[in-house]
């Protein structure tokens, strides 16, 4: 049976020359059993009339933010909120440069942008535009920020464009779009609904003086991918984040911390209501024993500077002491005897699962968008995953957590 059967697909059409192709997309989605609603920007209606989509989807098309709907029970409903929660997935195709820019900056001035900002469900964008608009730094920066926030972006294929130019910026073929929608829906079942997941991410900074600190190279990308994936699967996510440059994933409650001690305090505060704790942060093992009140100065006489480091509190050990029913997942990065050390950590810290990052030249881990990991659970089961994008690794980890929850 098609993954699309009975799924609610909300299609958003913006003002691009490829808008006519979305008629075929809507037809195909309906053929595969999906329920489809269409919303359009005002610019989109210059390219295709709402009537076309209304006839194909057999439902009125949403073009106006200002209409209030009356339900059968005569309740007044706010259309954009209803639509945002009706959808299992929102697909914006073609996604114009203008709408991409609006979404990046949270501008909500039409039905399409308001609904997209309000939906907790996955959003797929299919950018389609002239090559120069697509490669423009503004568009590229906007797309990468949206990607960090958990939007799915369909990398536009290259080819001949409506302008006559050649390059990237075409709308993908309808079959490719449908396949992507299948993949996303399959990847994001609502299997963590009503579950509270606490995720730690990024490095910690341990202060030396008011301007210096000891940190590490963690980018936070793995933890943020986990937060995105869990949120798409219906979880209430608290992301306890060390300093990173990353955008907060949509729908995620992010709490910023700096030091290992702050991370511990915040995790313990949220542990009481958590069903799952995933510790993806690279927490410092040592911190300066004292923090200088003033900036440490280099003088003509300075030959060397001694710093005394003391161990930081071990978050997983502290959590293990308080452990009730929360499922705990740790991460390990080892450079020698990886599996042995990871298994030791799993036992010593009383974890349910440990994710071992394989650290080598072909898998730099830090800052990369891909990762190669091995997942080991407390029953000794091991699964070595191939190299995958971090978002895929995140979903695999959640799959394991889910089956652990069901089988323990
Ligand atoms: C003939 C024509 C074709 C256009 N094609 C595209 C396109 O393919 N992609 C795009 O991003 N903008 C395109 N534009 C520009 C958008 O329509 C314009 O930026 C508009 O403000 C988009 O509004 P919207 O994002 O609210 O739909 C085109 C404009 C015209 C006049």
CSV table of C-alpha atoms and ligand atoms in Angstrom, one decimal:
chain,number,residue,atom,x,y,z
A,1,UNK,CA,0.0,0.0,0.0
A,2,UNK,CA,1.3,3.5,-0.8
A,3,UNK,CA,2.7,5.5,2.1
A,4,UNK,CA,0.5,8.3,0.8
A,5,UNK,CA,-2.9,6.6,1.4
A,6,UNK,CA,-5.0,8.8,3.6
A,7,UNK,CA,-2.1,11.1,4.3
A,8,UNK,CA,-2.8,14.8,4.4
A,9,UNK,CA,-0.5,16.6,2.0
A,10,UNK,CA,-0.7,20.4,2.0
A,11,UNK,CA,0.7,21.8,-1.2
A,12,UNK,CA,1.9,25.5,-1.3
A,13,UNK,CA,2.3,27.1,-4.7
A,14,UNK,CA,4.3,30.3,-5.1
A,15,UNK,CA,4.9,32.6,-8.0
A,16,UNK,CA,7.3,30.7,-10.3
A,17,UNK,CA,7.1,29.8,-13.9
A,18,UNK,CA,7.0,26.1,-12.9
A,19,UNK,CA,3.7,26.5,-11.0
A,20,UNK,CA,1.9,24.7,-13.9
A,21,UNK,CA,3.8,21.5,-13.1
A,22,UNK,CA,2.1,21.4,-9.7
A,23,UNK,CA,-1.2,20.4,-11.3
A,24,UNK,CA,0.5,17.1,-12.3
A,25,UNK,CA,1.9,16.8,-8.8
A,26,UNK,CA,-1.5,17.3,-7.2
A,27,UNK,CA,-3.0,14.7,-9.6
A,28,UNK,CA,-0.4,12.1,-8.8
A,29,UNK,CA,-0.7,12.6,-5.0
A,30,UNK,CA,-4.4,12.1,-5.3
A,31,UNK,CA,-3.9,9.0,-7.5
A,32,UNK,CA,-1.8,7.5,-4.7
A,33,UNK,CA,-4.5,8.0,-2.2
A,34,UNK,CA,-3.4,11.2,-0.5
A,35,UNK,CA,-5.8,13.9,0.7
A,36,UNK,CA,-4.6,17.1,-0.9
A,37,UNK,CA,-5.3,20.7,-0.1
A,38,UNK,CA,-3.6,23.6,-2.0
A,39,UNK,CA,-2.7,27.1,-0.8
A,40,UNK,CA,-1.3,29.7,-3.2
A,41,UNK,CA,0.4,33.0,-2.9
A,42,UNK,CA,-1.1,36.0,-4.8
A,43,UNK,CA,1.9,35.8,-7.2
A,44,UNK,CA,1.1,32.1,-7.9
A,45,UNK,CA,-2.4,33.0,-9.1
A,46,UNK,CA,-0.8,35.0,-12.0
A,47,UNK,CA,0.7,31.7,-13.3
A,48,UNK,CA,-2.1,29.2,-12.6
A,49,UNK,CA,-5.7,29.9,-11.6
A,50,UNK,CA,-6.9,28.5,-8.2
A,51,UNK,CA,-9.7,26.9,-10.2
A,52,UNK,CA,-7.3,24.4,-11.7
A,53,UNK,CA,-6.1,23.2,-8.3
A,54,UNK,CA,-9.7,23.3,-6.9
A,55,UNK,CA,-10.9,21.1,-9.7
A,56,UNK,CA,-8.0,18.7,-9.3
A,57,UNK,CA,-8.0,18.5,-5.4
A,58,UNK,CA,-11.8,18.7,-5.3
A,59,UNK,CA,-11.5,21.2,-2.6
A,60,UNK,CA,-11.4,25.0,-2.4
A,61,UNK,CA,-8.0,26.5,-2.7
A,62,UNK,CA,-6.6,28.7,0.1
A,63,UNK,CA,-5.4,32.1,-1.2
A,64,UNK,CA,-6.7,34.4,1.4
A,65,UNK,CA,-5.4,34.8,5.0
A,66,UNK,CA,-8.4,36.9,6.0
A,67,UNK,CA,-11.3,34.5,5.6
A,68,UNK,CA,-12.7,33.0,8.7
A,69,UNK,CA,-14.2,29.5,8.2
A,70,UNK,CA,-17.3,28.3,9.9
A,71,UNK,CA,-17.3,24.5,10.7
A,72,UNK,CA,-20.3,22.3,10.5
A,73,UNK,CA,-20.9,22.9,14.3
A,74,UNK,CA,-20.9,26.6,13.4
A,75,UNK,CA,-17.7,27.1,15.4
A,76,UNK,CA,-15.4,29.8,14.1
A,77,UNK,CA,-12.1,28.3,13.2
A,78,UNK,CA,-8.9,30.0,12.5
A,79,UNK,CA,-8.0,28.7,9.1
A,80,UNK,CA,-4.2,28.9,9.2
A,81,UNK,CA,-3.9,27.1,12.5
A,82,UNK,CA,-6.3,24.4,11.4
A,83,UNK,CA,-4.5,23.9,8.1
A,84,UNK,CA,-1.1,23.9,9.8
A,85,UNK,CA,-2.2,21.0,12.1
A,86,UNK,CA,-4.3,19.2,9.4
A,87,UNK,CA,-1.1,18.6,7.3
A,88,UNK,CA,1.1,15.5,7.7
A,89,UNK,CA,3.5,17.2,5.4
A,90,UNK,CA,3.7,20.7,3.8
A,91,UNK,CA,5.2,20.7,0.3
A,92,UNK,CA,6.1,24.1,-1.2
A,93,UNK,CA,6.6,23.8,-4.9
A,94,UNK,CA,7.8,25.7,-6.7
A,95,UNK,CA,9.4,27.6,-3.8
A,96,UNK,CA,10.2,31.1,-5.1
A,97,UNK,CA,13.3,33.0,-4.0
A,98,UNK,CA,10.9,35.5,-2.4
A,99,UNK,CA,9.1,33.0,-0.3
A,100,UNK,CA,12.3,31.2,0.7
A,101,UNK,CA,13.6,34.6,2.0
A,102,UNK,CA,10.3,35.3,3.9
A,103,UNK,CA,10.4,31.9,5.6
A,104,UNK,CA,14.0,32.4,6.6
A,105,UNK,CA,13.1,35.7,8.3
A,106,UNK,CA,9.8,34.6,9.7
A,107,UNK,CA,7.8,37.0,7.6
A,108,UNK,CA,4.2,35.8,7.7
A,109,UNK,CA,2.1,38.0,5.4
A,110,UNK,CA,0.1,35.5,3.4
A,111,UNK,CA,-1.7,32.2,4.0
A,112,UNK,CA,1.2,30.2,2.7
A,113,UNK,CA,3.9,31.8,4.9
A,114,UNK,CA,1.7,31.9,8.0
A,115,UNK,CA,0.7,28.2,7.7
A,116,UNK,CA,4.3,27.2,7.1
A,117,UNK,CA,5.5,29.0,10.1
A,118,UNK,CA,2.8,27.6,12.2
A,119,UNK,CA,3.0,23.9,11.3
A,120,UNK,CA,4.8,21.5,13.6
A,121,UNK,CA,5.1,18.9,10.7
A,122,UNK,CA,7.9,18.4,8.1
A,123,UNK,CA,8.1,21.0,5.3
A,124,UNK,CA,9.6,20.2,2.0
A,125,UNK,CA,10.8,23.1,-0.2
A,126,UNK,CA,11.4,22.6,-3.9
A,127,UNK,CA,13.2,25.8,-4.9
A,128,UNK,CA,12.8,26.6,-8.6
A,129,UNK,CA,14.1,29.7,-10.2
A,130,UNK,CA,16.5,31.1,-12.7
A,131,UNK,CA,20.1,29.9,-12.1
A,132,UNK,CA,21.4,33.4,-11.1
A,133,UNK,CA,18.7,33.8,-8.5
A,134,UNK,CA,19.4,30.3,-7.2
A,135,UNK,CA,23.2,30.7,-6.8
A,136,UNK,CA,22.8,34.2,-5.4
A,137,UNK,CA,24.5,34.3,-2.0
A,138,UNK,CA,21.3,35.6,-0.4
A,139,UNK,CA,19.2,32.6,-1.7
A,140,UNK,CA,22.0,30.1,-0.8
A,141,UNK,CA,22.4,31.5,2.8
A,142,UNK,CA,18.6,31.5,3.2
A,143,UNK,CA,18.4,27.8,2.1
A,144,UNK,CA,21.2,26.7,4.4
A,145,UNK,CA,19.6,28.4,7.4
A,146,UNK,CA,16.2,26.8,6.6
A,147,UNK,CA,18.0,23.4,6.2
A,148,UNK,CA,19.6,23.9,9.7
A,149,UNK,CA,16.1,24.6,11.1
A,150,UNK,CA,14.9,21.2,9.8
A,151,UNK,CA,13.3,22.2,6.5
A,152,UNK,CA,13.7,19.5,3.8
A,153,UNK,CA,15.2,21.1,0.7
A,154,UNK,CA,15.0,19.4,-2.7
A,155,UNK,CA,18.3,20.2,-4.4
A,156,UNK,CA,17.1,21.5,-7.8
A,157,UNK,CA,18.3,19.7,-10.8
A,158,UNK,CA,20.4,21.4,-13.5
A,159,UNK,CA,19.2,21.8,-17.0
A,160,UNK,CA,17.6,24.2,-19.4
A,161,UNK,CA,15.6,26.8,-17.6
A,162,UNK,CA,12.5,28.8,-18.7
A,163,UNK,CA,14.8,31.9,-19.2
A,164,UNK,CA,16.8,30.0,-21.8
A,165,UNK,CA,19.8,29.8,-19.5
A,166,UNK,CA,21.4,26.5,-18.4
A,167,UNK,CA,22.1,25.7,-14.8
A,168,UNK,CA,20.6,24.7,-11.5
A,169,UNK,CA,17.1,25.9,-10.6
A,170,UNK,CA,14.7,23.5,-12.4
A,171,UNK,CA,11.7,22.1,-10.5
A,172,UNK,CA,12.3,18.3,-10.1
A,173,UNK,CA,10.2,15.9,-12.0
A,174,UNK,CA,6.9,15.1,-10.4
A,175,UNK,CA,7.9,11.5,-9.8
A,176,UNK,CA,11.0,12.6,-7.9
A,177,UNK,CA,8.9,15.0,-5.8
A,178,UNK,CA,6.4,12.2,-5.0
A,179,UNK,CA,9.2,9.9,-4.1
A,180,UNK,CA,10.7,12.5,-1.7
A,181,UNK,CA,7.3,13.0,-0.1
A,182,UNK,CA,7.0,9.2,0.4
A,183,UNK,CA,10.5,9.1,2.0
A,184,UNK,CA,9.8,12.0,4.4
A,185,UNK,CA,6.4,10.6,5.5
A,186,UNK,CA,8.0,7.2,6.0
A,187,UNK,CA,10.8,8.7,8.0
A,188,UNK,CA,8.5,10.8,10.2
A,189,UNK,CA,5.8,8.6,11.7
A,190,UNK,CA,4.2,10.3,14.7
A,191,UNK,CA,5.7,7.7,17.0
A,192,UNK,CA,7.0,10.0,19.7
A,193,UNK,CA,3.8,11.9,20.3
A,194,UNK,CA,3.4,13.0,23.9
A,195,UNK,CA,7.0,11.9,24.6
A,196,UNK,CA,9.4,14.4,26.3
A,197,UNK,CA,12.9,14.1,24.9
A,198,UNK,CA,15.8,16.0,26.4
A,199,UNK,CA,18.8,16.3,24.0
A,200,UNK,CA,22.2,17.9,24.7
A,201,UNK,CA,24.3,19.3,21.9
A,202,UNK,CA,27.4,21.2,21.1
A,203,UNK,CA,30.5,21.9,23.1
A,204,UNK,CA,30.9,23.3,26.5
A,205,UNK,CA,33.1,26.3,27.3
A,206,UNK,CA,35.0,26.3,30.5
A,207,UNK,CA,36.2,29.8,31.4
A,208,UNK,CA,39.8,30.6,32.2
A,209,UNK,CA,39.3,34.4,32.6
A,210,UNK,CA,36.6,36.8,31.5
A,211,UNK,CA,37.6,36.5,27.8
A,212,UNK,CA,39.2,33.0,27.4
A,213,UNK,CA,37.8,29.5,27.7
A,214,UNK,CA,38.7,25.9,27.1
A,215,UNK,CA,36.3,24.5,24.4
A,216,UNK,CA,36.3,21.8,21.8
A,217,UNK,CA,35.5,21.3,18.1
A,218,UNK,CA,31.9,20.1,18.4
A,219,UNK,CA,29.6,21.9,16.0
A,220,UNK,CA,26.4,20.6,17.6
A,221,UNK,CA,25.1,19.3,14.3
A,222,UNK,CA,24.4,15.7,15.5
A,223,UNK,CA,22.4,16.9,18.5
A,224,UNK,CA,20.5,19.4,16.4
A,225,UNK,CA,19.7,16.7,13.8
A,226,UNK,CA,18.3,14.6,16.7
A,227,UNK,CA,16.2,17.5,17.9
A,228,UNK,CA,14.9,18.1,14.4
A,229,UNK,CA,14.1,14.4,13.8
A,230,UNK,CA,12.4,13.9,17.2
A,231,UNK,CA,10.3,17.1,16.7
A,232,UNK,CA,9.1,15.9,13.3
A,233,UNK,CA,8.1,12.6,14.9
A,234,UNK,CA,5.9,14.4,17.3
A,235,UNK,CA,8.1,14.6,20.5
A,236,UNK,CA,8.3,17.6,22.8
A,237,UNK,CA,11.9,18.4,22.5
A,238,UNK,CA,14.1,20.3,25.0
A,239,UNK,CA,17.5,21.0,23.4
A,240,UNK,CA,20.2,21.9,26.0
A,241,UNK,CA,22.8,23.5,23.8
A,242,UNK,CA,26.3,24.6,24.3
A,243,UNK,CA,27.6,27.5,22.2
A,244,UNK,CA,27.0,26.9,18.5
A,245,UNK,CA,26.3,28.8,15.3
A,246,UNK,CA,23.3,26.7,14.5
A,247,UNK,CA,19.7,27.7,14.0
A,248,UNK,CA,17.1,26.3,16.4
A,249,UNK,CA,15.1,23.6,14.8
A,250,UNK,CA,11.4,24.4,14.3
A,251,UNK,CA,9.2,23.5,17.3
A,252,UNK,CA,12.1,22.8,19.6
A,253,UNK,CA,12.6,24.4,23.0
A,254,UNK,CA,16.2,25.4,23.1
A,255,UNK,CA,18.0,26.3,26.3
A,256,UNK,CA,21.5,27.8,26.0
A,257,UNK,CA,24.2,26.9,28.4
A,258,UNK,CA,28.0,27.4,28.5
A,259,UNK,CA,29.7,25.2,31.0
A,260,UNK,CA,29.5,21.5,32.0
A,261,UNK,CA,28.0,22.5,35.3
A,262,UNK,CA,25.3,24.6,33.7
A,263,UNK,CA,24.5,21.7,31.3
A,264,UNK,CA,24.2,19.4,34.3
A,265,UNK,CA,21.9,21.7,36.2
A,266,UNK,CA,19.7,22.2,33.2
A,267,UNK,CA,19.5,18.5,32.4
A,268,UNK,CA,18.6,17.6,36.0
A,269,UNK,CA,15.9,20.3,36.0
A,270,UNK,CA,14.2,18.7,32.9
A,271,UNK,CA,14.9,15.1,33.8
A,272,UNK,CA,11.8,14.7,36.0
A,273,UNK,CA,9.4,14.9,33.0
A,274,UNK,CA,11.7,13.3,30.4
A,275,UNK,CA,11.0,10.0,28.8
A,276,UNK,CA,14.2,10.0,26.9
A,277,UNK,CA,17.6,11.7,27.5
A,278,UNK,CA,20.1,11.8,24.6
A,279,UNK,CA,23.5,13.2,25.5
A,280,UNK,CA,25.0,14.2,22.2
A,281,UNK,CA,27.0,17.1,23.6
A,282,UNK,CA,30.8,17.1,23.8
A,283,UNK,CA,31.1,18.0,27.5
A,284,UNK,CA,34.5,19.1,28.8
A,285,UNK,CA,36.1,16.6,31.1
A,286,UNK,CA,38.2,19.2,32.8
A,287,UNK,CA,37.7,22.8,33.9
A,288,UNK,CA,40.1,25.4,35.4
A,289,UNK,CA,40.1,25.1,39.2
A,290,UNK,CA,39.7,28.9,39.5
A,291,UNK,CA,38.6,31.5,37.0
A,292,UNK,CA,40.7,34.6,37.0
A,293,UNK,CA,38.7,37.7,37.8
A,294,UNK,CA,40.7,39.9,35.3
A,295,UNK,CA,42.1,39.1,32.0
A,296,UNK,CA,45.4,37.2,32.5
A,297,UNK,CA,48.1,39.4,31.1
A,298,UNK,CA,51.3,38.5,29.4
A,299,UNK,CA,54.2,40.5,30.7
A,300,UNK,CA,57.9,40.7,29.7
A,301,UNK,CA,58.6,38.3,32.6
A,302,UNK,CA,56.1,35.7,31.7
A,303,UNK,CA,57.9,32.5,30.9
A,304,UNK,CA,55.0,30.1,31.2
A,305,UNK,CA,51.5,29.9,32.5
A,306,UNK,CA,50.3,27.1,34.7
A,307,UNK,CA,46.6,26.2,34.7
A,308,UNK,CA,45.2,23.7,37.2
A,309,UNK,CA,42.4,21.7,35.7
A,310,UNK,CA,39.9,19.8,37.8
A,311,UNK,CA,37.3,17.2,36.6
A,312,UNK,CA,33.9,18.6,35.6
A,313,UNK,CA,30.8,16.9,37.1
A,314,UNK,CA,29.9,13.8,35.1
A,315,UNK,CA,26.4,14.4,33.8
A,316,UNK,CA,25.7,10.8,32.9
A,317,UNK,CA,26.8,9.6,36.3
A,318,UNK,CA,24.7,12.2,38.0
A,319,UNK,CA,21.7,11.3,35.8
A,320,UNK,CA,22.2,7.6,36.5
A,321,UNK,CA,22.0,8.3,40.3
A,322,UNK,CA,18.6,9.9,39.8
A,323,UNK,CA,17.4,7.5,37.1
A,324,UNK,CA,13.8,6.5,37.2
A,325,UNK,CA,12.2,5.5,34.0
A,326,UNK,CA,14.1,7.7,31.6
A,327,UNK,CA,15.8,6.0,28.7
A,328,UNK,CA,19.4,7.3,28.4
A,329,UNK,CA,21.5,7.4,25.3
A,330,UNK,CA,25.1,8.4,25.4
A,331,UNK,CA,27.6,9.2,22.7
A,332,UNK,CA,31.3,8.1,22.6
A,333,UNK,CA,34.2,9.2,20.5
A,334,UNK,CA,37.3,7.0,21.0
A,335,UNK,CA,40.5,7.0,19.1
A,336,UNK,CA,41.7,3.5,20.2
A,337,UNK,CA,39.9,0.2,21.1
A,338,UNK,CA,36.6,2.0,20.2
A,339,UNK,CA,34.1,-0.8,20.8
A,340,UNK,CA,35.7,-2.0,24.1
A,341,UNK,CA,35.7,1.6,25.5
A,342,UNK,CA,32.2,2.3,24.3
A,343,UNK,CA,30.9,-0.9,26.0
A,344,UNK,CA,32.7,0.0,29.2
A,345,UNK,CA,31.1,3.5,29.1
A,346,UNK,CA,27.7,2.0,28.5
A,347,UNK,CA,28.0,-0.2,31.6
A,348,UNK,CA,29.8,2.2,33.9
A,349,UNK,CA,27.3,5.0,33.2
A,350,UNK,CA,24.3,2.7,33.3
A,351,UNK,CA,23.1,3.7,29.8
A,352,UNK,CA,20.5,2.0,27.7
A,353,UNK,CA,22.3,2.8,24.5
A,354,UNK,CA,25.5,4.2,23.3
A,355,UNK,CA,26.3,5.7,19.9
A,356,UNK,CA,30.0,5.3,19.0
A,357,UNK,CA,31.3,7.9,16.5
A,358,UNK,CA,33.9,6.4,14.3
A,359,UNK,CA,36.6,9.0,14.2
A,360,UNK,CA,39.0,8.9,11.3
A,361,UNK,CA,40.1,10.8,8.2
A,362,UNK,CA,37.0,9.8,6.2
A,363,UNK,CA,34.7,10.6,9.1
A,364,UNK,CA,35.8,13.8,10.7
A,365,UNK,CA,32.6,13.9,12.9
A,366,UNK,CA,33.0,17.5,14.0
A,367,UNK,CA,31.3,20.1,11.7
A,368,UNK,CA,30.5,17.5,9.1
A,369,UNK,CA,27.0,16.9,7.7
A,370,UNK,CA,27.6,13.1,7.6
A,371,UNK,CA,28.5,10.6,10.2
A,372,UNK,CA,29.4,6.9,10.6
A,373,UNK,CA,28.3,5.4,13.9
A,374,UNK,CA,27.8,2.1,15.6
A,375,UNK,CA,24.9,1.7,18.0
A,376,UNK,CA,25.2,-0.6,21.0
A,377,UNK,CA,22.4,-1.3,23.5
A,378,UNK,CA,22.5,-2.6,27.1
A,379,UNK,CA,21.6,-6.1,25.8
A,380,UNK,CA,24.8,-6.1,23.8
A,381,UNK,CA,23.1,-5.8,20.5
A,382,UNK,CA,25.3,-3.9,18.0
A,383,UNK,CA,24.4,-2.2,14.7
A,384,UNK,CA,27.1,-0.7,12.5
A,385,UNK,CA,25.5,2.0,10.3
A,386,UNK,CA,26.9,3.0,6.9
A,387,UNK,CA,28.0,6.6,6.5
A,388,UNK,CA,24.8,8.7,6.4
A,389,UNK,CA,23.7,12.3,6.6
A,390,UNK,CA,23.4,13.3,10.3
A,391,UNK,CA,19.6,13.7,10.0
A,392,UNK,CA,19.4,10.0,8.8
A,393,UNK,CA,21.7,8.9,11.6
A,394,UNK,CA,19.3,10.8,14.0
A,395,UNK,CA,16.3,8.9,12.6
A,396,UNK,CA,18.1,5.5,13.0
A,397,UNK,CA,18.9,6.3,16.6
A,398,UNK,CA,15.3,7.3,17.3
A,399,UNK,CA,14.2,4.0,15.6
A,400,UNK,CA,16.4,2.1,18.1
A,401,UNK,CA,15.1,4.2,21.0
A,402,UNK,CA,11.5,3.4,19.9
A,403,UNK,CA,12.1,-0.3,19.7
A,404,UNK,CA,14.0,-0.2,23.1
A,405,UNK,CA,11.0,1.5,24.6
A,406,UNK,CA,8.6,-1.1,23.3
A,407,UNK,CA,10.8,-4.1,24.3
A,408,UNK,CA,12.3,-3.3,27.6
B,1,LIG,C1,7.3,35.6,-15.8
B,1,LIG,C2,7.8,35.5,-14.4
B,1,LIG,C3,8.4,34.3,-14.0
B,1,LIG,C4,9.0,34.2,-12.7
B,1,LIG,N1,9.5,33.0,-12.3
B,1,LIG,C5,10.1,32.9,-11.1
B,1,LIG,C6,10.6,31.6,-10.7
B,1,LIG,O1,10.7,30.7,-11.5
B,1,LIG,N2,11.2,31.6,-9.5
B,1,LIG,C7,11.1,32.6,-8.6
B,1,LIG,O2,11.7,32.5,-7.5
B,1,LIG,N3,10.6,33.8,-9.0
B,1,LIG,C8,10.0,34.0,-10.2
B,1,LIG,N4,9.5,35.1,-10.5
B,1,LIG,C9,9.4,36.3,-9.5
B,1,LIG,C10,8.3,36.0,-8.5
B,1,LIG,O3,7.1,35.8,-9.1
B,1,LIG,C11,8.3,37.2,-7.6
B,1,LIG,O4,9.5,37.3,-6.8
B,1,LIG,C12,7.1,37.2,-6.6
B,1,LIG,O5,7.2,38.3,-5.7
B,1,LIG,C13,7.0,35.9,-5.8
B,1,LIG,O6,6.0,36.0,-4.8
B,1,LIG,P1,5.6,34.8,-3.9
B,1,LIG,O7,6.9,34.3,-3.3
B,1,LIG,O8,4.8,35.4,-2.8
B,1,LIG,O9,4.9,33.8,-4.7
B,1,LIG,C14,8.9,35.3,-11.8
B,1,LIG,C15,8.3,36.5,-12.2
B,1,LIG,C16,7.8,36.6,-13.5
B,1,LIG,C17,7.1,37.9,-13.9
